[in-house]
Amino acid sequence: MKLLAGYPEALTEKPFHYCPGCLHGIVHRLLAEVMDELEIREDTIGIAPVGCSVLAYQYFNIDMHEASHGRAPAVATGVKRVHPDKVVFTYQGDGDLASIGTAEIVHAANRGEKITTIFINNAIYGMTGGQMAPTTLPEQKTTTSPYGRDLDLAGHPIKMSEMLSVLDGSIFIARVSVHDPKHIREAKKMIKKAFLLQLAGKGFTLVEVLSTCPTNWGISPLAAIDWLKENMLPVYPLGVLKGGEID
Amino acid sequence: MAEKVLMKGNEAIAEAAIKAGCRYFFGYPITPQNELPEYMSRRLPEVGGVFLQAESEVAASNMVYGAAGAGARVLTSSSSPGISLKMEGISYIAGAELPAVIVNIMRGGPGLGGIQSSQADYFQATKGGGHGDFRLCVLAPSTVQEAVDLTMEAFEIADRYRNPVMVLGDGIIGQMMEPVQFNKEIDPADLPKKEWATDGARGRPRNIINSLALDPQDLENHNLVLKAKYEQMKEQEVRYATYLLDDADRAIVAYGTTARIATSAIEMAREQGIRVGLIRPISLFPFPEKVIAEAANRLDSFLTVEMSLGQMVEDVRLAVNGKKPVFFYGRTAGMVPSPEEILEQIILMGGGGE
Ligand SMILES: Cc1ncc(C[n+]2csc(CCOP(=O)(O)OP(=O)(O)O)c2C)c(N)n1
Ligand code: SF4
């Protein structure tokens, strides 16, 4: 008999610590479902970041390695080079991946490391209390851009997926969102595609997931969904930026 | 007995790592240790291993963190400024209790410093170096053969304690050519499987490599576990050598290349009838404090000689514990103390007291 719905085996029983309305939990669930569907739970090693998802190692029912801030792609490189036949993914926030860990993600992608990165872009530093991230939008108020992000002072929202897709080592880069069921389904498809390409031994794969941080955006979960749609989608257009063919 | 081959220190250390069953190397170029990664880039593919030139030392040390967590014997090497960057990964490796070997071929500092030989990273190596309450086991060779032997031992110690081990050489050890032999060769396939490693939770409960503990009581408990390992190292891993100590009335304490220069000075002093001996720490952590403390009951004075402005001398003073005077002589920043300079100090330290 085939299980059509239920609690994913790739998640532990541990309740998430995420704030109400935070979308990290949805992405965890999608990842777990993909691992179950591909039957790779026992062959996958996940790398947790430093950020709100630092405790991801408590939630995925797989071998996990907790990295230092931004270095998950380097840790993943070490794991994958030792176990090239295993599936290795990193799960990273935008402070982790797009700020302190820029060098590590760029070079992992450029080397064509056969890993998958799940990149959660919520336009802010969640864990440390709502400071500006490199992905923070123009005029967006954060605790370290109290007058709104000033592009002269703080530069522009960084488009990591666009940057990474020009590197020869990356084979699949997609930007998705999880703000409604339709987009959640699409996000899962992209995550699955990335894992399939990794399994095919092709190269570096990344799925950027637009997400919310109601707590530090200072609005309700529902208002946060609207804010994402109105403000983030125009700056971070969804879609496959590179690749995606599975042959 | 294996045959002797003439090798540069850096290359000999690299080959020793391979002979110890290490198949993974992650590093970033820096003088004066470049021959080590270069050698690895040639040799590792021959033995089915992986050499990877990382984008930085920060990345390299975190790749080591990943590979060590995945259960491999893994090496990285660098020189002083690069080791500072590696300290992030090293602290995590120590916190997560993983085995790894780090080679530091020291050069002059601080800052960019210079590229000549130095021993100015003693504090960084022996007092933790990165953030948090941790220690590396630190081994300091004074010949190329000893660099080979200690590198091979470093992997054993790292596995035994699940703790990073540093081979601390100076630029001269790295660059010097000497005959060496490799008396052992380990096939990584014969090494015991690391049951805690992240290699996929196939048919077993999942493994987690982690250094985070948000509850302070949990974290303190974890720190106490680490401390117990360091105490065990102090019992079991102390290594030192002595030279002409039995009839001595005074002793030099020196390690690495400096100990060899001190040996020449001691021979010159002996010709003048001065009864001076040598205590050469080989493990810098754990520090051979007992042998120094015992010598302090018997000898009249000590002279610590370093290629620094005085770092190990603090540990010597702690070991002597005020019983006898401890003098210091050092050259730094790439300057090397000469036997004549040391001889002058031996005479000045005056065996009979001040
Ligand atoms: C070396 C280092 N610098 C800074 C921090 C503090 N820190 C922890 S999480 C974080 C930002 C996380 O933000 P992000 O990656 O966007 O993830 P989120 O919390 O939003 O999910 C920072 C700066 C740290 N832990 N380590
Ligand atoms: S702070 Fe923001 S990102 Fe972190 S758990 Fe809460 S809502 Fe999610």
XYZ file of C-alpha atoms and ligand atoms in Angstrom:
635
model
C 0.000 0.000 0.000
C 1.286 3.445 -0.806
C 1.157 6.178 1.827
C -0.357 9.291 0.277
C -0.253 11.571 3.282
C 1.182 11.338 6.763
C 4.064 12.389 8.921
C 7.320 12.251 6.968
C 9.827 9.676 8.132
C 12.604 12.173 7.431
C 11.341 14.444 10.230
C 11.863 13.663 13.900
C 9.012 13.959 16.401
C 10.585 17.113 17.845
C 8.203 20.118 17.606
C 9.646 23.064 15.660
C 10.754 26.040 17.736
C 9.935 28.508 14.949
C 7.684 31.506 15.622
C 4.000 31.224 14.726
C 3.572 31.919 11.015
C 7.255 31.407 10.205
C 7.696 29.558 6.943
C 10.917 27.709 7.894
C 8.688 24.838 9.066
C 7.002 24.478 5.688
C 10.337 24.231 3.932
C 11.541 21.613 6.438
C 8.436 19.602 5.704
C 8.932 19.836 1.931
C 12.525 18.708 2.230
C 11.521 15.769 4.396
C 8.807 14.734 1.951
C 11.259 14.879 -0.932
C 13.769 12.716 0.949
C 11.035 10.199 1.711
C 9.740 10.135 -1.853
C 13.227 9.641 -3.254
C 13.937 7.070 -0.527
C 17.220 8.738 0.356
C 16.650 9.351 4.063
C 19.357 6.864 5.029
C 21.776 8.158 2.412
C 21.517 11.866 3.080
C 23.657 14.128 5.245
C 22.254 17.567 5.996
C 24.282 20.610 6.990
C 22.556 23.035 9.354
C 23.515 26.729 9.331
C 23.748 29.417 11.988
C 20.492 31.342 11.980
C 16.969 30.547 13.086
C 17.340 27.110 11.517
C 20.467 26.345 13.553
C 18.474 23.604 15.289
C 17.531 21.947 11.987
C 19.722 19.056 13.114
C 17.079 18.289 15.722
C 14.292 18.110 13.146
C 15.608 16.081 10.223
C 15.659 12.400 10.958
C 18.939 11.925 9.093
C 22.654 12.354 9.776
C 23.220 16.062 10.399
C 26.272 18.296 10.787
C 25.900 21.746 12.340
C 28.212 24.223 10.579
C 29.621 27.591 11.622
C 27.965 30.767 10.343
C 28.091 30.824 6.552
C 30.397 27.847 6.120
C 27.797 25.164 5.448
C 28.923 24.822 1.794
C 32.529 24.245 2.947
C 31.389 21.667 5.517
C 29.218 20.050 2.845
C 32.235 19.970 0.528
C 34.218 18.083 3.167
C 31.397 15.574 3.706
C 30.660 15.076 0.016
C 34.311 14.569 -0.914
C 34.525 11.808 1.683
C 31.170 10.266 0.690
C 30.651 11.099 -3.008
C 27.915 8.462 -3.246
C 25.754 10.111 -0.553
C 23.318 13.002 -0.890
C 24.468 16.170 0.867
C 22.452 19.348 1.313
C 22.904 22.642 3.129
C 20.046 24.645 4.594
C 20.998 28.321 4.954
C 19.458 31.690 5.691
C 20.271 34.892 3.823
C 22.630 36.268 6.458
C 24.393 32.930 6.483
C 24.606 32.422 2.732
C 24.510 35.913 1.250
C 26.654 37.787 3.760
C 29.185 35.987 5.919
C 29.212 32.912 3.706
C 29.358 34.522 0.272
C 32.809 33.188 -0.509
C 31.912 29.658 0.522
C 28.710 29.471 -1.542
C 30.275 31.071 -4.622
C 33.228 28.698 -4.622
C 31.194 25.598 -3.810
C 28.969 26.470 -6.759
C 31.916 27.289 -8.965
C 33.645 24.011 -8.151
C 30.436 22.293 -9.127
C 30.199 20.586 -5.743
C 27.549 17.916 -6.119
C 25.447 19.222 -3.279
C 22.059 20.909 -2.974
C 21.603 24.194 -1.157
C 18.253 25.283 0.203
C 18.543 29.044 0.615
C 15.902 30.746 2.763
C 15.568 34.395 1.820
C 13.477 36.287 4.383
C 15.138 39.669 3.780
C 16.321 39.936 7.381
C 18.452 38.398 10.137
C 15.880 36.485 12.135
C 17.855 34.843 14.881
C 19.782 37.858 16.105
C 16.679 40.021 16.311
C 15.903 41.593 12.984
C 19.040 43.285 11.697
C 19.543 44.218 8.058
C 20.532 41.402 5.708
C 22.186 41.839 2.293
C 18.782 40.790 0.931
C 16.882 43.491 2.833
C 14.777 45.575 0.428
C 15.342 49.279 -0.338
C 13.703 51.444 2.358
C 12.991 48.358 4.493
C 13.269 49.141 8.199
C 15.290 46.778 10.349
C 16.999 47.211 13.719
C 20.205 48.260 11.956
C 18.521 50.235 9.201
C 16.067 52.111 11.418
C 15.469 54.786 8.753
C 14.981 52.196 6.054
C 17.719 50.601 3.953
C 19.641 53.425 2.359
C 21.102 52.127 -0.898
C 23.900 54.717 -0.819
C 24.994 53.553 2.590
C 24.198 49.863 2.546
C 24.156 48.850 -1.086
C 21.507 46.896 -2.900
C 19.481 43.742 -2.246
C 21.822 40.987 -3.326
C 20.565 38.571 -5.933
C 22.432 35.422 -5.064
C 20.574 33.102 -7.412
C 21.285 35.350 -10.400
C 24.952 35.590 -9.353
C 25.350 31.869 -8.874
C 23.629 30.961 -12.112
C 26.391 32.562 -14.202
C 28.986 30.193 -12.746
C 29.885 27.202 -14.888
C 29.786 24.831 -11.919
C 26.126 25.405 -11.092
C 23.663 23.286 -13.045
C 20.338 24.116 -11.493
C 19.291 27.334 -9.785
C 15.656 28.126 -9.056
C 13.825 30.724 -6.976
C 10.554 29.668 -5.416
C 8.225 30.944 -2.722
C 6.107 29.262 -0.078
C 3.472 31.946 0.468
C 0.489 29.896 -0.819
C -0.344 26.239 -1.613
C 0.268 26.615 -5.327
C 3.740 28.011 -4.745
C 4.425 25.457 -2.039
C 3.747 22.673 -4.543
C 6.027 24.345 -7.052
C 8.741 24.759 -4.395
C 8.591 21.054 -3.622
C 8.932 20.198 -7.296
C 12.047 22.341 -7.572
C 13.595 20.872 -4.433
C 12.950 17.406 -5.772
C 14.480 18.315 -9.111
C 17.595 19.624 -7.377
C 17.992 16.401 -5.416
C 17.439 14.288 -8.532
C 20.152 16.222 -10.344
C 22.484 15.723 -7.415
C 21.706 12.003 -7.492
C 22.560 12.036 -11.191
C 25.963 13.434 -10.178
C 25.687 16.563 -12.305
C 26.897 19.540 -10.298
C 25.866 22.261 -7.897
C 22.144 22.818 -7.342
C 20.385 25.528 -5.349
C 16.806 26.408 -4.580
C 16.199 29.874 -3.150
C 12.991 29.996 -1.148
C 11.346 33.350 -0.427
C 10.104 33.225 3.131
C 8.682 35.439 5.857
C 9.813 36.590 9.266
C 6.631 37.982 10.862
C 8.393 38.393 14.204
C 11.122 40.699 12.970
C 9.157 42.304 10.177
C 6.859 43.308 13.041
C 3.612 42.261 11.357
C 1.127 39.403 11.619
C 1.772 36.142 9.756
C -0.973 36.953 7.251
C 0.269 40.487 6.695
C 3.727 38.995 6.228
C 2.429 36.824 3.382
C 1.025 39.940 1.707
C 4.251 41.852 2.327
C 6.249 39.074 0.682
C 3.963 39.093 -2.381
C 3.922 42.865 -2.735
C 7.530 43.672 -1.945
C 9.740 40.653 -2.401
C 8.348 39.151 -5.608
C 9.148 42.238 -7.733
C 12.769 42.317 -6.501
C 13.257 38.537 -6.457
C 11.372 37.125 -9.471
C 10.447 33.461 -9.235
C 11.425 30.786 -11.701
C 14.188 28.501 -12.884
C 17.251 30.659 -13.453
C 19.387 27.886 -14.770
C 19.199 24.316 -15.920
C 16.753 21.793 -14.801
C 17.012 19.148 -17.462
C 17.244 15.626 -16.088
C 18.606 13.273 -18.686
C 63.639 -1.085 8.010
C 62.429 1.213 5.264
C 65.136 2.866 3.198
C 66.170 6.429 3.826
C 65.200 9.175 1.405
C 66.249 12.786 1.355
C 63.199 15.006 1.742
C 62.225 18.558 2.517
C 60.365 18.892 5.828
C 57.122 20.059 4.252
C 57.080 17.180 1.767
C 58.074 14.640 4.394
C 55.161 15.732 6.593
C 52.811 15.345 3.621
C 54.071 11.830 2.865
C 53.854 10.939 6.557
C 50.186 11.930 6.547
C 49.559 9.655 3.568
C 51.430 6.831 5.292
C 49.178 7.435 8.308
C 46.149 6.716 6.149
C 45.122 10.314 5.492
C 43.409 10.662 2.113
C 41.911 14.168 2.353
C 43.665 17.505 2.322
C 42.083 20.964 2.235
C 44.323 24.019 2.248
C 45.238 27.412 0.907
C 48.701 28.490 -0.287
C 51.004 30.407 2.038
C 54.781 30.565 2.402
C 56.733 28.799 3.952
C 54.586 25.646 3.737
C 53.628 25.572 0.040
C 55.558 22.388 -0.708
C 53.155 20.530 1.567
C 49.904 21.173 -0.358
C 51.814 20.945 -3.653
C 53.061 17.514 -2.710
C 49.563 16.487 -1.635
C 48.110 17.672 -4.941
C 50.474 15.253 -6.732
C 50.317 12.326 -4.339
C 46.720 12.143 -3.126
C 45.210 11.341 -6.543
C 47.746 8.490 -6.842
C 46.373 6.852 -3.693
C 42.686 7.515 -4.389
C 42.502 10.548 -2.130
C 41.260 14.092 -2.593
C 43.347 17.263 -2.617
C 41.281 20.398 -2.708
C 42.599 23.949 -2.808
C 40.032 25.900 -0.827
C 39.026 29.508 -1.466
C 40.471 30.544 1.910
C 41.799 29.135 5.139
C 38.394 29.753 6.705
C 36.804 27.514 4.098
C 39.632 24.978 4.317
C 39.210 24.523 8.058
C 35.468 24.110 7.643
C 36.004 21.531 4.894
C 38.218 19.711 7.376
C 35.375 20.025 9.888
C 33.026 18.370 7.378
C 35.431 15.625 6.322
C 36.385 14.850 9.929
C 32.707 14.635 10.852
C 32.207 12.304 7.913
C 34.748 9.968 9.480
C 37.900 10.541 7.436
C 41.504 11.059 8.466
C 42.021 14.597 7.212
C 44.868 17.107 7.134
C 45.244 20.803 6.598
C 48.382 22.876 6.731
C 49.195 26.542 6.783
C 51.483 29.159 8.247
C 50.768 31.735 10.930
C 48.345 34.238 9.278
C 46.484 31.320 7.718
C 46.269 29.505 11.046
C 44.574 32.561 12.544
C 41.840 32.163 9.920
C 41.644 28.423 10.490
C 40.890 28.964 14.139
C 37.169 29.221 13.406
C 37.014 25.684 12.087
C 39.482 24.421 14.692
C 37.311 25.676 17.546
C 34.267 23.931 16.039
C 36.281 20.744 15.472
C 37.364 20.768 19.121
C 33.834 21.605 20.277
C 32.257 18.856 18.192
C 34.986 16.424 19.348
C 36.365 15.488 15.964
C 39.815 14.213 15.073
C 41.863 16.283 12.619
C 45.492 17.190 12.102
C 46.637 20.740 11.470
C 50.196 21.644 10.500
C 51.487 25.128 11.270
C 54.861 25.980 9.736
C 55.349 29.194 11.652
C 56.568 32.474 10.183
C 57.178 35.878 11.751
C 54.288 38.097 12.814
C 52.154 39.845 13.897
C 49.973 40.837 10.961
C 51.404 39.839 7.641
C 54.772 39.729 9.401
C 57.405 38.066 7.271
C 58.067 34.731 5.636
C 61.073 33.623 7.689
C 61.074 31.049 10.441
C 59.546 31.884 13.813
C 58.109 30.342 16.976
C 55.808 33.216 17.809
C 52.586 31.167 17.563
C 53.280 29.191 20.744
C 50.558 30.980 22.691
C 48.044 30.553 19.870
C 48.829 26.854 19.511
C 49.018 25.827 23.149
C 46.411 28.001 24.825
C 43.543 27.091 22.539
C 43.986 29.676 19.821
C 40.343 30.037 18.929
C 37.369 31.003 21.073
C 36.199 28.873 23.980
C 37.726 26.568 26.562
C 39.616 24.094 24.433
C 43.093 22.771 23.820
C 44.896 21.264 20.905
C 47.435 18.556 21.430
C 50.569 20.285 20.061
C 53.622 18.386 18.827
C 56.848 20.215 17.941
C 59.441 18.385 15.830
C 63.098 19.403 15.765
C 64.215 17.247 12.829
C 62.567 16.207 9.596
C 62.496 12.582 10.785
C 60.762 13.679 13.956
C 58.285 15.688 11.868
C 57.463 12.459 10.029
C 57.081 10.419 13.206
C 55.033 13.054 15.015
C 52.735 13.595 12.026
C 51.955 9.883 11.981
C 51.402 9.904 15.732
C 49.247 13.030 15.439
C 46.598 11.067 13.531
C 46.576 8.362 16.192
C 46.273 10.873 19.020
C 43.543 12.781 17.157
C 41.500 9.593 16.737
C 42.160 8.426 20.288
C 40.903 11.641 21.878
C 38.599 12.845 19.110
C 40.450 16.141 19.332
C 42.403 18.258 16.849
C 46.176 17.831 16.974
C 48.622 20.447 15.715
C 52.076 19.715 14.370
C 53.913 22.941 15.125
C 57.040 23.412 13.071
C 59.005 26.503 12.270
C 59.882 27.616 8.762
C 63.320 26.013 9.026
C 61.860 22.551 9.717
C 59.528 23.009 6.759
C 62.273 24.054 4.352
C 65.204 21.913 5.514
C 66.171 18.700 3.678
C 67.169 15.687 5.738
C 67.187 11.930 5.277
C 64.010 10.301 6.537
C 62.426 6.896 6.636
C 58.799 5.877 6.890
C 58.539 2.849 9.117
C 54.839 2.275 8.884
C 52.100 2.463 6.282
C 48.439 2.392 7.179
C 45.753 1.448 4.706
C 42.722 3.602 5.553
C 40.512 0.575 4.868
C 42.081 -1.103 7.915
C 41.224 1.741 10.296
C 38.365 1.070 12.705
C 35.017 2.453 11.535
C 33.963 5.637 13.305
C 30.499 4.798 14.548
C 29.673 8.437 15.290
C 30.433 9.738 11.772
C 27.894 11.276 9.400
C 27.910 8.789 6.544
C 24.169 8.261 6.169
C 21.921 6.769 8.863
C 21.573 3.422 7.141
C 20.019 0.922 9.513
C 21.136 2.854 12.581
C 19.985 5.863 14.614
C 21.087 9.135 13.060
C 24.419 10.776 13.969
C 24.756 14.472 14.719
C 27.952 16.488 14.610
C 27.437 19.624 16.635
C 29.094 22.103 18.972
C 25.950 23.996 20.029
C 24.437 23.617 23.500
C 22.050 26.426 24.374
C 21.524 25.293 27.957
C 24.505 26.590 29.975
C 24.475 23.555 32.258
C 24.666 21.255 29.244
C 27.468 23.343 27.805
C 29.387 23.357 31.070
C 29.021 19.581 31.257
C 30.349 19.345 27.712
C 33.303 21.560 28.618
C 34.036 19.288 31.563
C 34.088 16.306 29.209
C 36.618 18.162 27.066
C 38.675 19.056 30.135
C 38.766 15.418 31.203
C 40.311 14.609 27.824
C 42.970 17.283 28.298
C 43.742 15.902 31.754
C 44.088 12.445 30.238
C 46.472 13.883 27.632
C 48.544 15.341 30.471
C 48.824 11.839 31.924
C 49.501 9.988 28.703
C 50.779 12.192 25.921
C 53.680 14.133 27.427
C 56.743 13.868 25.231
C 60.163 15.410 25.742
C 63.844 14.697 25.251
C 66.847 15.623 27.380
C 70.502 16.050 26.525
C 73.423 15.987 28.977
C 71.058 16.673 31.834
C 72.369 14.085 34.330
C 75.439 15.959 35.530
C 74.180 19.448 34.672
C 73.904 22.330 37.095
C 71.832 24.414 34.697
C 69.548 23.710 31.752
C 68.280 25.238 28.582
C 64.629 24.667 27.735
C 64.003 24.955 23.993
C 61.915 23.233 21.322
C 61.984 22.718 17.559
C 64.854 24.195 15.573
C 65.877 26.352 18.524
C 66.621 23.203 20.530
C 69.056 22.094 17.838
C 70.866 25.403 17.912
C 70.900 25.220 21.715
C 72.527 21.790 21.445
C 75.453 23.342 19.555
C 75.726 26.042 22.214
C 75.670 23.398 24.945
C 78.523 21.531 23.270
C 80.549 24.763 23.082
C 79.837 25.456 26.765
C 80.791 21.923 27.771
C 84.192 22.459 26.114
C 84.640 25.355 28.519
C 83.708 23.092 31.427
C 80.222 24.533 31.946
C 77.838 21.763 32.940
C 74.738 22.730 31.023
C 72.037 20.363 29.756
C 68.899 20.558 27.613
C 65.256 19.862 28.201
C 63.431 19.758 24.876
C 59.633 19.717 25.074
C 58.244 17.700 22.165
C 54.617 17.930 23.222
C 53.966 21.616 23.919
C 50.479 20.744 25.072
C 50.511 18.707 27.234
C 53.606 20.548 28.471
C 56.327 18.428 30.119
C 56.003 20.308 33.376
C 56.926 17.385 35.633
C 60.414 16.901 34.220
C 61.063 20.640 34.544
C 59.659 20.733 38.078
C 61.892 17.811 39.059
C 64.913 19.432 37.461
C 64.151 22.580 39.440
C 64.833 20.656 42.651
C 68.304 19.781 41.442
C 69.557 22.435 39.024
C 70.544 26.003 39.821
C 68.959 27.885 36.929
C 67.102 27.641 33.640
C 67.363 29.461 30.356
C 64.480 29.350 27.889
C 65.470 30.085 24.313
C 62.821 30.717 21.658
C 62.335 32.313 18.277
C 59.868 34.677 19.925
C 60.036 37.389 22.549
C 59.071 34.958 25.285
C 56.070 32.653 25.115
C 57.005 29.133 26.235
C 59.055 30.752 29.001
C 55.775 31.386 30.839
C 55.084 27.650 31.008
C 58.662 26.993 32.095
C 58.248 29.536 34.905
C 54.992 27.885 35.981
C 56.729 24.514 36.086
C 59.765 25.849 37.985
C 57.305 27.621 40.252
C 59.739 30.128 41.719
C 62.181 27.496 42.935
C 65.025 28.667 40.707
C 65.665 31.604 38.389
C 64.387 31.233 34.824
C 66.148 33.379 32.248
C 65.022 34.057 28.722
C 66.732 34.683 25.437
C 64.852 35.072 22.191
C 65.152 36.360 18.664
C 62.015 36.888 16.664
C 60.430 37.948 13.367
C 62.588 35.574 11.326
C 65.849 36.256 13.162
C 67.450 33.057 14.451
C 69.491 32.898 17.660
C 73.081 31.785 16.989
C 74.957 29.226 19.114
C 77.367 32.023 20.131
C 74.519 34.225 21.371
C 73.119 31.329 23.366
C 76.575 30.473 24.760
C 76.873 34.012 26.026
C 73.555 33.586 27.853
C 74.647 30.231 29.285
C 77.661 31.942 30.785
C 75.575 34.862 32.068
C 72.992 32.611 33.768
C 75.775 31.454 36.088
C 75.150 27.920 37.310
C 75.713 28.882 40.935
C 72.839 31.357 41.092
C 72.639 35.100 40.528
C 30.785 34.235 13.257
C 29.429 34.627 13.694
N 29.003 35.894 13.505
C 27.769 36.267 13.922
C 26.930 35.371 14.510
C 25.568 35.830 14.986
N 24.469 35.386 14.134
C 23.755 34.304 14.416
S 22.523 34.022 13.347
C 22.900 35.417 12.467
C 22.095 35.841 11.290
C 21.193 34.816 10.782
O 20.376 35.334 9.808
P 19.922 34.496 8.550
O 21.072 33.733 8.012
O 19.259 35.410 7.626
O 18.916 33.392 9.130
P 17.492 33.584 9.825
O 17.792 33.688 11.282
O 16.860 34.818 9.270
O 16.770 32.340 9.485
C 23.994 36.062 13.029
C 24.553 37.305 12.511
C 27.423 34.052 14.692
N 26.696 33.103 15.280
N 28.659 33.713 14.269
S 12.611 35.103 14.004
Fe 11.713 35.132 11.968
S 12.833 33.605 10.779
Fe 13.236 33.227 12.942
S 11.731 31.705 13.579
Fe 10.870 33.708 14.049
S 9.713 34.272 12.259
Fe 11.047 32.580 11.655
